XYZ file of C-alpha atoms in Angstrom:
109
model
C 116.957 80.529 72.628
C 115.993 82.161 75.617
C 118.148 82.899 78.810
C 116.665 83.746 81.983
C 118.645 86.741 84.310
C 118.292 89.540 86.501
C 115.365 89.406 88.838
C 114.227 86.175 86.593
C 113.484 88.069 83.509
C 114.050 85.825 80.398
C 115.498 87.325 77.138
C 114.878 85.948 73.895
C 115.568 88.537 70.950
C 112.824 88.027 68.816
C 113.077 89.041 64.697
C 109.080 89.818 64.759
C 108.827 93.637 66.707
C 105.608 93.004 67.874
C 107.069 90.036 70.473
C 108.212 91.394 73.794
C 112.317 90.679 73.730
C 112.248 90.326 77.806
C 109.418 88.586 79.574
C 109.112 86.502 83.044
C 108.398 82.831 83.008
C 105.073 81.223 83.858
C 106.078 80.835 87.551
C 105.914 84.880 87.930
C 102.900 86.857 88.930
C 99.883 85.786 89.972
C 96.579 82.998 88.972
C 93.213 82.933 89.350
C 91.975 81.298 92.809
C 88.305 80.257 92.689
C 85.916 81.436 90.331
C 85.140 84.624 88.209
C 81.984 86.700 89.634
C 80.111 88.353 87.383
C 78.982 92.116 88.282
C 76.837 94.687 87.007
C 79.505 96.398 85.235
C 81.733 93.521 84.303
C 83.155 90.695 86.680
C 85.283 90.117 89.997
C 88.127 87.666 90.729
C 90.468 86.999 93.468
C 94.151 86.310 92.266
C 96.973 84.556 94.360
C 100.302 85.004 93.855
C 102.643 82.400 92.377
C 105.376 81.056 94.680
C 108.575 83.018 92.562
C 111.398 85.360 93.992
C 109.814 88.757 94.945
C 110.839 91.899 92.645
C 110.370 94.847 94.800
C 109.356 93.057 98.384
C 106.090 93.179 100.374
C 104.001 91.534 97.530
C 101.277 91.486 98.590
C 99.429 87.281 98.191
C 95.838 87.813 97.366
C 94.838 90.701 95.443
C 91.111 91.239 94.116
C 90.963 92.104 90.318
C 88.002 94.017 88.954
C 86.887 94.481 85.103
C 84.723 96.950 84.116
C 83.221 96.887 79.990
C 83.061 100.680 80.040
C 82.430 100.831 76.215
C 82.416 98.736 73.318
C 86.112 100.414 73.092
C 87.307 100.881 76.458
C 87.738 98.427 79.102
C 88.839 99.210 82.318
C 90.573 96.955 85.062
C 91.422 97.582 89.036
C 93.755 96.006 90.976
C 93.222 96.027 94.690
C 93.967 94.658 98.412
C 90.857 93.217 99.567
C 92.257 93.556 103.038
C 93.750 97.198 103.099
C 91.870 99.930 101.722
C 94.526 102.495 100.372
C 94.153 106.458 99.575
C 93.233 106.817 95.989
C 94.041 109.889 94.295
C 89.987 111.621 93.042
C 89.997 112.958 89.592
C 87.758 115.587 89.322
C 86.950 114.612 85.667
C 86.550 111.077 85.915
C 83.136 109.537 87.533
C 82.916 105.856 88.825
C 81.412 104.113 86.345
C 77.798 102.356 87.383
C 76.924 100.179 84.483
C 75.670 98.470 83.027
C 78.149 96.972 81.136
C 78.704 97.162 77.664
C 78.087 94.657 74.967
C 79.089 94.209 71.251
C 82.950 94.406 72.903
C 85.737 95.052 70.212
C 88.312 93.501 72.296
C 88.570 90.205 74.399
C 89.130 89.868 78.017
């Protein structure tokens, strides 16, 4: 049996090691508003966030979530502001991927 505290987190220890003991309810985070683009390299979405206590304050309530099917073994995901463009930190060794996106996936998104 599961109790929910601090912040909302639920605990329920769990016997199997592979289930997270702590987890927030259904009413945490954020959904899907609208439909899921398809782009070159993988799809678009815009997400809303779900009317629960903040955790940390100044949530922001629309964020834009971007998938990218890199590889057949890597997928990579962005989470952004579509409103406010931030600084993001360059890494010299990593290029912005251009597509197109890769098929024969070994995971599911």
């Amino acid at each position: 049996q599961s109790a929910c505290i601090l912040r909302g987190c639920c605990w329920s220890p769990e016997s199997d090691t592979s289930v997270p003991w702590c987890f927030f309810s259904s009413n945490h985070g954020y959904k899907v508003d609208g439909s899921t683009r398809s782009t070159q390299t993988g799809f678009e979405t815009t997400l809303t966030r779900l009317p629960s206590p903040s955790l940390f304050g100044n949530d922001i309530n629309t964020v834009l979530l971007t998938g990218e099917y890199q590889t057949p073994n890597r997928f990579r995901f962005k989470i952004t502001d579509p409103k406010t463009q931030r600084f993001e930190v360059p890494h010299e060794q990593v290029q912005s991927f251009a597509g197109p996106a890769a098929s024969n996936l070994n995971y599911k998104v």
